Short mmCIF file of C-alpha atoms in Angstrom, two decimals:
data_model
loop_
_atom_site.label_atom_id
_atom_site.label_comp_id
_atom_site.label_asym_id
_atom_site.label_seq_id
_atom_site.Cartn_x
_atom_site.Cartn_y
_atom_site.Cartn_z
CA MET A 12 -21.46 42.54 37.62
CA SER A 13 -18.05 43.43 36.14
CA ASP A 14 -15.13 41.16 36.91
CA PRO A 15 -11.63 42.64 36.53
CA VAL A 16 -9.96 39.22 36.63
CA PRO A 17 -10.05 37.59 33.21
CA PRO A 18 -11.38 34.06 33.31
CA LEU A 19 -8.87 31.29 32.70
CA THR A 20 -10.64 30.25 29.55
CA ALA A 21 -12.16 32.89 27.31
CA PRO A 22 -15.94 32.46 27.57
CA THR A 23 -16.40 33.69 23.99
CA ARG A 24 -14.87 30.42 22.78
CA HIS A 25 -17.73 28.58 24.39
CA SER A 26 -20.51 31.00 23.55
CA ALA A 27 -19.70 31.91 19.96
CA GLY A 28 -21.67 28.93 18.67
CA PRO A 29 -21.17 26.70 15.67
CA ARG A 30 -19.86 29.35 13.27
CA ARG A 31 -16.90 30.23 15.51
CA SER A 32 -16.40 26.54 16.19
CA GLU A 33 -16.24 25.67 12.50
CA ALA A 34 -13.80 28.48 11.80
CA SER A 35 -11.60 27.28 14.63
CA HIS A 36 -11.83 23.69 13.41
CA ALA A 37 -10.74 24.77 9.93
CA ALA A 38 -7.95 26.97 11.35
CA ILE A 39 -6.57 24.02 13.26
CA LEU A 40 -6.66 21.82 10.16
CA ASP A 41 -4.91 24.61 8.21
CA ALA A 42 -2.24 24.87 10.91
CA ALA A 43 -1.75 21.10 10.92
CA GLU A 44 -1.48 21.02 7.13
CA ALA A 45 1.12 23.82 7.15
CA ILE A 46 3.19 22.06 9.81
CA LEU A 47 3.02 18.80 7.87
CA ALA A 48 4.25 20.56 4.73
CA GLU A 49 7.09 22.28 6.57
CA ARG A 50 8.28 19.67 9.03
CA GLY A 51 6.72 16.38 7.93
CA SER A 52 4.63 14.02 10.01
CA GLY A 53 7.26 13.82 12.76
CA GLY A 54 6.83 17.54 13.51
CA LEU A 55 3.09 17.32 13.97
CA THR A 56 2.42 17.43 17.71
CA PHE A 57 -0.78 18.72 19.31
CA GLU A 58 1.41 21.33 21.05
CA ALA A 59 2.82 22.66 17.76
CA VAL A 60 -0.60 22.69 16.06
CA ALA A 61 -2.27 24.44 19.00
CA ARG A 62 0.44 27.12 19.12
CA ARG A 63 0.25 27.81 15.40
CA ALA A 64 -3.54 27.88 15.32
CA GLY A 65 -3.75 30.06 18.40
CA ALA A 66 -5.95 27.44 20.04
CA GLY A 67 -5.73 25.56 23.28
CA LYS A 68 -4.64 21.93 23.43
CA PRO A 69 -7.97 21.04 25.14
CA THR A 70 -9.74 22.35 22.02
CA LEU A 71 -7.74 19.92 19.90
CA TYR A 72 -8.52 17.03 22.22
CA ARG A 73 -12.21 17.91 22.06
CA TRP A 74 -12.24 17.16 18.31
CA TRP A 75 -9.49 14.60 17.86
CA PRO A 76 -8.77 11.84 20.38
CA ASN A 77 -5.22 11.44 19.10
CA ARG A 78 -2.64 12.52 16.53
CA THR A 79 -3.76 9.86 14.05
CA ALA A 80 -7.31 11.19 14.01
CA LEU A 81 -6.02 14.71 13.27
CA LEU A 82 -3.58 13.47 10.60
CA LEU A 83 -6.38 11.48 9.00
CA GLU A 84 -8.71 14.47 8.86
CA VAL A 85 -6.02 16.65 7.27
CA TYR A 86 -5.39 13.89 4.75
CA ASP A 87 -9.12 13.37 4.07
CA ARG A 88 -9.78 17.08 3.58
CA ARG A 89 -7.02 17.32 0.99
CA LYS A 90 -8.19 14.15 -0.71
CA HIS A 91 -11.76 15.44 -1.00
CA ARG A 92 -10.49 18.76 -2.37
CA GLU A 93 -8.35 17.14 -5.03
CA LEU A 94 -10.32 14.06 -6.04
CA PRO A 95 -13.74 14.44 -7.65
CA ASP A 96 -16.42 11.77 -7.57
CA HIS A 97 -17.07 10.08 -10.94
CA ASP A 98 -20.56 9.01 -11.93
CA THR A 99 -20.08 7.05 -15.17
CA GLY A 100 -23.37 5.16 -14.84
CA ASP A 101 -21.53 1.87 -14.38
CA LEU A 102 -19.87 0.20 -11.37
CA ALA A 103 -16.68 -0.83 -13.18
CA GLY A 104 -16.42 2.58 -14.86
CA ASP A 105 -16.84 4.44 -11.57
CA LEU A 106 -14.24 2.26 -9.86
CA LEU A 107 -11.70 2.67 -12.66
CA ALA A 108 -12.07 6.46 -12.66
CA VAL A 109 -11.92 6.92 -8.89
CA LEU A 110 -9.07 4.46 -8.38
CA ALA A 111 -7.00 5.99 -11.19
CA ASP A 112 -7.34 9.37 -9.44
CA LEU A 113 -6.56 7.95 -6.01
CA TRP A 114 -3.49 5.99 -7.12
CA ARG A 115 -2.17 9.07 -8.96
CA PHE A 116 -2.80 11.20 -5.83
CA TRP A 117 -0.83 8.64 -3.79
CA ARG A 118 1.97 8.33 -6.35
CA GLU A 119 2.45 11.97 -7.32
CA THR A 120 1.82 13.93 -4.11
CA PRO A 121 3.20 13.48 -0.57
CA ALA A 122 -0.25 12.16 0.38
CA GLY A 123 0.65 8.54 -0.43
CA ARG A 124 3.63 8.43 1.89
CA ALA A 125 1.69 10.38 4.49
CA TYR A 126 -1.22 7.94 4.44
CA ALA A 127 1.11 4.92 4.55
CA GLY A 128 2.76 6.59 7.54
CA ILE A 129 -0.60 7.00 9.28
CA ILE A 130 -1.34 3.29 8.82
CA ALA A 131 2.14 2.36 10.03
CA GLU A 132 1.99 4.58 13.10
CA ALA A 133 -1.44 3.26 14.03
CA GLN A 134 0.06 -0.23 14.44
CA GLN A 135 1.55 0.87 17.75
CA ASP A 136 -1.60 2.45 19.15
CA ASP A 137 -4.94 0.66 19.44
CA ALA A 138 -6.97 3.91 19.62
CA ALA A 139 -5.34 5.15 16.44
CA ARG A 140 -5.93 1.81 14.75
CA ALA A 141 -9.63 2.04 15.64
CA VAL A 142 -9.73 5.40 13.83
CA ILE A 143 -8.32 4.03 10.57
CA ALA A 144 -10.39 0.86 10.89
CA GLY A 145 -13.59 2.92 10.77
CA GLN A 146 -12.60 5.01 7.78
CA TRP A 147 -13.74 2.76 4.92
CA THR A 148 -17.30 2.46 6.26
CA ALA A 149 -17.78 6.23 6.76
CA PRO A 150 -20.49 7.92 4.64
CA ASN A 151 -17.92 10.36 3.22
CA PHE A 152 -15.49 7.61 2.18
CA SER A 153 -14.74 7.90 -1.54
CA LEU A 154 -16.02 4.41 -2.42
CA THR A 155 -19.34 4.81 -0.59
CA PRO A 156 -21.29 6.70 -3.32
CA ILE A 157 -20.03 4.29 -6.00
CA PHE A 158 -21.51 1.25 -4.32
CA ASP A 159 -24.64 3.14 -3.22
CA ARG A 160 -25.30 4.02 -6.88
CA ALA A 161 -24.66 0.43 -7.99
CA LEU A 162 -27.33 -0.72 -5.52
CA ALA A 163 -29.72 2.07 -6.57
CA ARG A 164 -29.35 1.12 -10.25
CA GLY A 165 -29.78 -2.57 -9.42
CA ASP A 166 -26.31 -3.50 -10.73
CA LEU A 167 -25.86 -5.02 -7.30
CA THR A 168 -28.90 -6.26 -5.40
CA ASP A 169 -27.40 -7.42 -2.12
CA ALA A 170 -26.25 -4.68 0.28
CA GLY A 171 -24.05 -7.15 2.15
CA GLU A 172 -22.29 -8.17 -1.05
CA ALA A 173 -21.83 -4.49 -1.97
CA LEU A 174 -20.22 -3.79 1.41
CA THR A 175 -17.85 -6.76 1.08
CA LEU A 176 -16.84 -5.73 -2.45
CA ARG A 177 -16.20 -2.22 -1.18
CA GLU A 178 -13.97 -3.66 1.52
CA TYR A 179 -12.03 -5.72 -1.06
CA VAL A 180 -11.42 -2.53 -3.06
CA ALA A 181 -10.26 -0.65 0.06
CA ALA A 182 -8.06 -3.60 1.02
CA MET A 183 -6.44 -3.76 -2.42
CA ASN A 184 -5.78 -0.01 -2.31
CA TRP A 185 -3.96 -0.38 0.99
CA PHE A 186 -2.06 -3.44 -0.23
CA ARG A 187 -0.86 -1.66 -3.37
CA LEU A 188 0.06 1.48 -1.43
CA LEU A 189 1.92 -0.40 1.30
CA THR A 190 3.84 -2.56 -1.20
CA GLY A 191 4.64 0.41 -3.44
CA ARG A 192 2.84 -1.02 -6.48
CA LEU A 193 0.49 1.73 -7.71
CA ASP A 194 0.80 0.99 -11.42
CA PRO A 195 -2.37 2.27 -13.16
CA ALA A 196 -1.95 -0.38 -15.87
CA ASP A 197 -3.01 -2.97 -13.29
CA LEU A 198 -6.36 -1.31 -12.54
CA PRO A 199 -8.51 -2.71 -15.38
CA GLY A 200 -7.55 -6.29 -14.49
CA LEU A 201 -8.12 -5.75 -10.78
CA VAL A 202 -11.55 -4.19 -11.29
CA ALA A 203 -12.67 -6.66 -13.96
CA THR A 204 -11.73 -9.69 -11.86
CA LEU A 205 -13.58 -8.42 -8.80
CA ILE A 206 -16.73 -7.41 -10.67
CA ALA A 207 -16.69 -10.21 -13.26
CA GLY A 208 -20.04 -11.83 -13.84
CA ARG A 209 -21.86 -10.07 -11.02
CA THR A 210 -24.08 -7.82 -13.09
CA ALA A 211 -24.21 -10.36 -15.96
CA ARG A 212 -25.47 -13.09 -13.64
CA ARG A 213 -28.46 -10.94 -12.83
CA GLY A 214 -28.94 -9.30 -16.23
CA MET B 252 53.81 -21.84 7.73
CA SER B 253 52.27 -21.38 11.17
CA ASP B 254 50.76 -18.06 11.99
CA PRO B 255 50.32 -17.22 15.68
CA VAL B 256 47.97 -14.35 14.95
CA PRO B 257 44.42 -15.64 14.45
CA PRO B 258 42.81 -14.46 11.23
CA LEU B 259 40.17 -11.79 11.57
CA THR B 260 37.56 -14.03 10.02
CA ALA B 261 37.69 -17.76 10.53
CA PRO B 262 38.44 -19.32 7.12
CA THR B 263 36.52 -22.52 8.00
CA ARG B 264 33.30 -20.49 7.75
CA HIS B 265 33.96 -20.00 4.06
CA SER B 266 35.19 -23.51 3.26
CA ALA B 267 32.78 -25.71 5.18
CA GLY B 268 30.33 -25.93 2.28
CA PRO B 269 26.55 -26.03 2.18
CA ARG B 270 26.00 -28.25 5.22
CA ARG B 271 27.83 -25.86 7.54
CA SER B 272 26.18 -22.98 5.77
CA GLU B 273 22.69 -24.36 6.39
CA ALA B 274 23.44 -25.01 10.04
CA SER B 275 24.73 -21.48 10.40
CA HIS B 276 21.65 -20.09 8.61
CA ALA B 277 19.38 -21.96 11.02
CA ALA B 278 21.47 -20.93 14.02
CA ILE B 279 21.11 -17.30 13.04
CA LEU B 280 17.34 -17.66 12.65
CA ASP B 281 17.20 -19.38 16.06
CA ALA B 282 19.19 -16.53 17.60
CA ALA B 283 16.95 -13.94 15.98
CA GLU B 284 13.83 -15.74 17.19
CA ALA B 285 15.17 -15.92 20.75
CA ILE B 286 16.04 -12.21 20.73
CA LEU B 287 12.58 -11.36 19.41
CA ALA B 288 10.95 -13.39 22.18
CA GLU B 289 13.09 -11.78 24.87
CA ARG B 290 13.38 -8.18 23.76
CA GLY B 291 10.77 -7.66 21.04
CA SER B 292 11.31 -6.36 17.55
CA GLY B 293 13.08 -3.24 18.79
CA GLY B 294 15.91 -5.33 20.24
CA LEU B 295 16.59 -7.17 17.02
CA THR B 296 19.73 -5.64 15.52
CA PHE B 297 22.16 -7.45 13.21
CA GLU B 298 24.81 -6.84 15.87
CA ALA B 299 22.80 -8.55 18.61
CA VAL B 300 21.85 -11.49 16.37
CA ALA B 301 25.43 -11.97 15.16
CA ARG B 302 26.78 -11.95 18.72
CA ARG B 303 24.23 -14.47 19.97
CA ALA B 304 24.64 -16.78 16.96
CA GLY B 305 28.45 -16.57 17.12
CA ALA B 306 28.44 -15.40 13.51
CA GLY B 307 29.93 -12.38 11.82
CA LYS B 308 27.77 -9.47 10.71
CA PRO B 309 29.02 -9.96 7.10
CA THR B 310 27.51 -13.46 7.22
CA LEU B 311 24.14 -11.95 8.10
CA TYR B 312 24.40 -9.41 5.30
CA ARG B 313 25.21 -12.21 2.87
CA TRP B 314 21.77 -13.75 3.44
CA TRP B 315 19.58 -10.82 4.43
CA PRO B 316 19.91 -7.38 2.85
CA ASN B 317 18.23 -5.73 5.81
CA ARG B 318 16.50 -6.23 9.15
CA THR B 319 13.09 -6.59 7.52
CA ALA B 320 14.26 -9.52 5.39
CA LEU B 321 15.58 -11.29 8.50
CA LEU B 322 12.42 -10.53 10.52
CA LEU B 323 10.29 -11.81 7.65
CA GLU B 324 12.23 -15.09 7.43
CA VAL B 325 11.91 -15.67 11.18
CA TYR B 326 8.20 -14.95 10.89
CA ASP B 327 7.78 -17.20 7.82
CA ARG B 328 9.64 -20.11 9.41
CA ARG B 329 7.40 -20.02 12.45
CA LYS B 330 4.29 -19.67 10.29
CA HIS B 331 5.22 -22.71 8.21
CA ARG B 332 5.93 -24.72 11.36
CA GLU B 333 2.61 -23.89 12.95
CA LEU B 334 0.20 -23.68 10.01
CA PRO B 335 -0.49 -26.78 7.93
CA ASP B 336 -1.69 -26.69 4.32
CA HIS B 337 -5.31 -27.82 3.84
CA ASP B 338 -6.36 -29.75 0.75
CA THR B 339 -10.15 -29.99 0.98
CA GLY B 340 -10.63 -30.59 -2.74
CA ASP B 341 -12.39 -27.25 -3.15
CA LEU B 342 -11.15 -23.66 -3.52
CA ALA B 343 -13.57 -22.11 -1.01
CA GLY B 344 -12.94 -24.94 1.47
CA ASP B 345 -9.16 -24.58 1.20
CA LEU B 346 -9.36 -20.81 1.66
CA LEU B 347 -11.65 -21.06 4.69
CA ALA B 348 -9.38 -23.59 6.39
CA VAL B 349 -6.11 -21.79 5.71
CA LEU B 350 -7.45 -18.34 6.56
CA ALA B 351 -9.03 -19.55 9.80
CA ASP B 352 -5.61 -20.88 10.85
CA LEU B 353 -3.79 -17.74 9.75
CA TRP B 354 -6.17 -15.33 11.49
CA ARG B 355 -5.99 -17.42 14.69
CA PHE B 356 -2.17 -17.42 14.45
CA TRP B 357 -2.24 -13.62 14.11
CA ARG B 358 -4.79 -13.14 16.91
CA GLU B 359 -3.48 -15.60 19.46
CA THR B 360 0.31 -15.46 19.14
CA PRO B 361 2.72 -12.51 19.03
CA ALA B 362 3.10 -13.21 15.30
CA GLY B 363 0.25 -10.91 14.31
CA ARG B 364 1.67 -7.86 16.00
CA ALA B 365 5.15 -8.81 14.74
CA TYR B 366 3.98 -9.06 11.14
CA ALA B 367 2.03 -5.79 11.36
CA GLY B 368 5.22 -4.26 12.76
CA ILE B 369 7.24 -5.55 9.79
CA ILE B 370 4.78 -3.97 7.36
CA ALA B 371 4.80 -0.71 9.32
CA GLU B 372 8.58 -0.53 9.53
CA ALA B 373 8.95 -1.23 5.83
CA GLN B 374 7.05 1.99 5.06
CA GLN B 375 10.18 3.95 5.94
CA ASP B 376 12.58 1.87 3.87
CA ASP B 377 12.16 1.14 0.16
CA ALA B 378 14.43 -1.92 0.21
CA ALA B 379 12.43 -3.40 3.07
CA ARG B 380 9.19 -2.61 1.27
CA ALA B 381 10.44 -4.47 -1.80
CA VAL B 382 10.97 -7.53 0.39
CA ILE B 383 7.40 -7.57 1.70
CA ALA B 384 6.02 -6.69 -1.74
CA GLY B 385 7.51 -9.90 -3.17
CA GLN B 386 6.23 -12.16 -0.45
CA TRP B 387 2.72 -12.99 -1.74
CA THR B 388 4.03 -14.20 -5.14
CA ALA B 389 6.69 -16.50 -3.65
CA PRO B 390 6.30 -20.26 -4.34
CA ASN B 391 6.30 -20.98 -0.59
CA PHE B 392 3.57 -18.43 0.16
CA SER B 393 0.68 -20.12 1.95
CA LEU B 394 -1.93 -19.23 -0.69
CA THR B 395 0.14 -20.46 -3.65
CA PRO B 396 -0.71 -24.20 -3.44
CA ILE B 397 -4.42 -23.42 -2.96
CA PHE B 398 -4.71 -21.54 -6.25
CA ASP B 399 -2.37 -23.96 -8.03
CA ARG B 400 -4.70 -26.81 -7.08
CA ALA B 401 -7.78 -24.83 -8.18
CA LEU B 402 -6.17 -24.39 -11.62
CA ALA B 403 -5.11 -28.05 -11.76
CA ARG B 404 -8.67 -29.19 -10.93
CA GLY B 405 -10.13 -26.77 -13.47
CA ASP B 406 -12.11 -24.85 -10.81
CA LEU B 407 -10.31 -21.82 -12.22
CA THR B 408 -9.16 -21.86 -15.83
CA ASP B 409 -7.38 -18.53 -16.15
CA ALA B 410 -3.98 -18.25 -14.45
CA GLY B 411 -4.17 -14.46 -14.50
CA GLU B 412 -7.53 -14.50 -12.75
CA ALA B 413 -6.15 -16.96 -10.19
CA LEU B 414 -3.23 -14.65 -9.46
CA THR B 415 -5.49 -11.62 -9.05
CA LEU B 416 -7.82 -13.52 -6.73
CA ARG B 417 -4.82 -14.62 -4.70
CA GLU B 418 -3.75 -11.00 -4.41
CA TYR B 419 -7.24 -9.96 -3.23
CA VAL B 420 -7.04 -12.62 -0.51
CA ALA B 421 -3.57 -11.44 0.55
CA ALA B 422 -4.77 -7.83 0.48
CA MET B 423 -7.81 -8.60 2.65
CA ASN B 424 -5.60 -10.46 5.13
CA TRP B 425 -3.36 -7.40 5.49
CA PHE B 426 -6.36 -5.07 5.73
CA ARG B 427 -7.97 -7.11 8.50
CA LEU B 428 -4.66 -7.47 10.37
CA LEU B 429 -3.79 -3.77 10.11
CA THR B 430 -7.27 -2.65 11.17
CA GLY B 431 -7.43 -5.20 14.02
CA ARG B 432 -10.50 -7.00 12.65
CA LEU B 433 -9.59 -10.69 12.58
CA ASP B 434 -13.03 -12.04 13.46
CA PRO B 435 -13.33 -15.61 12.09
CA ALA B 436 -17.10 -15.18 11.77
CA ASP B 437 -16.43 -12.85 8.83
CA LEU B 438 -14.49 -15.43 6.81
CA PRO B 439 -17.35 -17.36 5.15
CA GLY B 440 -18.83 -14.13 3.75
CA LEU B 441 -15.49 -12.80 2.56
CA VAL B 442 -14.60 -16.06 0.79
CA ALA B 443 -18.07 -16.63 -0.68
CA THR B 444 -18.28 -13.10 -2.12
CA LEU B 445 -14.86 -13.33 -3.77
CA ILE B 446 -15.41 -16.80 -5.24
CA ALA B 447 -19.15 -16.42 -5.97
CA GLY B 448 -20.22 -17.68 -9.36
CA ARG B 449 -16.72 -18.35 -10.67
CA THR B 450 -16.83 -22.13 -10.68
CA ALA B 451 -20.62 -22.13 -11.33
CA ARG B 452 -20.21 -19.96 -14.43
CA ARG B 453 -17.97 -22.60 -15.93
CA GLY B 454 -19.65 -25.68 -14.44
#
């Protein structure tokens, strides 16, 4: 039964189950985040991340189809750590609070430039672009609970309208980030104009 | 009086006045457009454009502070040649017509990828980003006459609201371009949701 020749891939990696897998996933994200901090986005290759995390490149490819997907998950994890949800009981109030946090996060940490870089890089790679294109409709996207609550309260009654408004907010965030215009003084006007009259019309 | 050594820069370039200057400006844009078509955005250097146009690099720098500004003017010139304005007498109608043209132009010609490339490249260069940030408020921007007419007709009564709506439209255009989602079937919903109730509220 014993085999003196070690297998090419350690079987424990495959048999350790979800707990080991989650730890490895987190270790890879930690390694990627450390490399980003030290060497910037240009230094983040799958090779460098795998070496630092003590993982195999195939493991990375199992979870992330490309560099953009990995960069985006590192970015998202940090964003979720640093930005709380805000439940103010009101659509405009929620949007103002969450967007003020997000714009500050983009302005005052390297995250803004990093995220703009992810969008820019994805323009040369259709698979990467598909990754960022799906982000704003994901259940864990920061705007999702805001519009879900607005529908639950009856502030908005049409799910299609809620989704389109959410996309306008995501689009404006990108536009302001990519044109370097993240002035928080603009937020009340932007939110009020988008939401104007919607709840009142139904009130 | 005669000088057998030719001057380093031809003095006629400086003394020929606005007509010569305009011709030279157009010749440089033509040269840049030809280089773009042949070699793509990566081949467009000020050096290559100057050589092909028979102009000096200082002449290029007089009109365009950087590559992005030149790329953007080539792109804008072609856009204005190919896309007509549409005066349908109605804000939603104008938007639908102009956006359908723009999205088709982006989908079906190299212009879409070129413009996405300009936005991406500008993320690494603050001066270039300032150029693209100013584009949507320019008088010759394609959305400007649409919102000016809506104000003139009284469809919109608040110039600040008109400007913010214009920015949401510009933002959504970028978002759809950069995420590769230029499906014309989405346009009626996007326009209707943004405009919904605005003219009715005042009607």
